[in-house]
Amino acid sequence: MIKREFKKGLYWAGAVDWDRRLFDSLIPLPDGTSYNAYIVRGTEKTAIIDAVEPAMLDKLAAHLRDVPRIDYVVAHHAEQDHSGGIPFVIGKYPEAVVLCTPQAKGMLIDHLGIGEGRVREVGDGETLALGGKTLRFVHAPWVHWPETMVTYVEEDRVLFSCDWFGSHLATSELFVSDEAAIYEPAKRYFAEIMMPFRAIIRKNLEKIKDLPIEIIAPSHGPLFNRPKFIIDAYKEWTSDTPKNEVVIPYVSMHGSTAILVDRLAAALVDKGILVHPFNLAVMDVGKLAMSLVDAATIVVGCPAVHVGPHPAALYAVALANALRPKARFASVVGSYGWGNRIVETIKGLIPNLKVELLAPVIAKGLPRVADLKAIDALAGALAEKHKSLNLI
Ligand code: FEO
């Protein structure tokens, strides 16, 4: 992709990664991604905002071929998909100074081996004049690491937001044209990396609420020239109010747990609750994460392997615990053959979830009538809990 000027003196100079299918050896990328670096050319100084994933340095090098001087490298975030190209940039431009938050300075030195003398810390709200372009740095922790900041260009009303408001989407569109289509990749991205930090992100939203923003330029995915859409979406996702939804990550070995899950899903739907069952043998981690953004309840469906929970269920439970969703209720359904430490093991793995645990339903072998009745009772109890939050 060629360098693209989207406002006078502001250029997209990133790389579109059409083929990447996994991030952090964890997160599926069904639609690829992009690493958006930007060039801000003032009348006196030039800055580059973030760099690209090291594997795509040839794309950044091509963008910089006709750029004779870079004075500043704005490093919003030390994660290598944006910072990994910075050693290349400061090697090419020996006069360039790296600007970052105080927290980022040590991380850039640790992760990339950048010399301390090349890095300058910037304060929250500090401005930098490039000549007709004034950069205002806004510290925005936890979007996505603790050291993150964003940059606002005052004259152009453009917010360069790094991971914040981004989406893993490879596209040749510079700006979002179809808001309905970007909603899912943007929500998936929020769910995978920012959900645990909802309260802090709400504070960050407050910090930028009085900035007149015409364009949001994130470091992944297309830019927003109607920023209200994505800001409103973030307000919804970061709210602590859940929706009338139940997520059921489950795994079944010989069908018993699946019988319980099917019964539970049908009973919940009958009570007007939206359900999201995820068979852990085939599901996409990103879809599970997305459903956790809104759900009021999580019910894990889990058979015993020997006496403990099936490892696939352990993975899902560990993921949910790490993502700290806003769910208020939880339970476990499953089956065992000769030993059952399913529930106590799962309970011990979710210290981050602030949930009320409802009575689990664990069948010995094939579910019997009493087990199915217990599932119906669980559905009824969950419906009452949802009603108590005015969700139904
Ligand atoms: Fe896209 Fe947290 O890096």
mmCIF file with all atom_site columns, C-alpha atoms and ligand atoms in Angstrom, residues 23 77 79 81-82 144 163 189 193 220, ligand 1:
data_model
loop_
_atom_site.group_PDB
_atom_site.id
_atom_site.type_symbol
_atom_site.label_atom_id
_atom_site.label_alt_id
_atom_site.label_comp_id
_atom_site.label_asym_id
_atom_site.label_entity_id
_atom_site.label_seq_id
_atom_site.pdbx_PDB_ins_code
_atom_site.Cartn_x
_atom_site.Cartn_y
_atom_site.Cartn_z
_atom_site.occupancy
_atom_site.B_iso_or_equiv
_atom_site.pdbx_formal_charge
_atom_site.auth_seq_id
_atom_site.auth_comp_id
_atom_site.auth_asym_id
_atom_site.auth_atom_id
_atom_site.pdbx_PDB_model_num
ATOM   1  C  CA  . PHE A 1 23  ? -1.550  -12.588 17.282 1.00 0.00 ? 23  PHE A CA  1
ATOM   2  C  CA  . HIS A 1 77  ? 2.999   2.006   23.167 1.00 0.00 ? 77  HIS A CA  1
ATOM   3  C  CA  . GLU A 1 79  ? 4.277   -3.457  22.318 1.00 0.00 ? 79  GLU A CA  1
ATOM   4  C  CA  . ASP A 1 81  ? 3.707   -4.490  16.722 1.00 0.00 ? 81  ASP A CA  1
ATOM   5  C  CA  . HIS A 1 82  ? 4.093   -0.687  16.947 1.00 0.00 ? 82  HIS A CA  1
ATOM   6  C  CA  . HIS A 1 144 ? -3.544  -1.386  25.992 1.00 0.00 ? 144 HIS A CA  1
ATOM   7  C  CA  . ASP A 1 163 ? -4.593  0.380   19.990 1.00 0.00 ? 163 ASP A CA  1
ATOM   8  C  CA  . TYR A 1 189 ? -10.361 -6.211  19.592 1.00 0.00 ? 189 TYR A CA  1
ATOM   9  C  CA  . ILE A 1 193 ? -7.080  -6.816  24.988 1.00 0.00 ? 193 ILE A CA  1
ATOM   10 C  CA  . HIS A 1 220 ? -4.843  -1.151  13.657 1.00 0.00 ? 220 HIS A CA  1
HETATM 11 FE FE1 . FEO B 2 .   ? -1.292  -3.293  18.809 1.00 0.00 ? 1   FEO B FE1 1
HETATM 12 FE FE2 . FEO B 2 .   ? -0.945  -3.542  22.195 1.00 0.00 ? 1   FEO B FE2 1
HETATM 13 O  O1  . FEO B 2 .   ? -0.357  -3.484  20.432 1.00 0.00 ? 1   FEO B O1  1
#
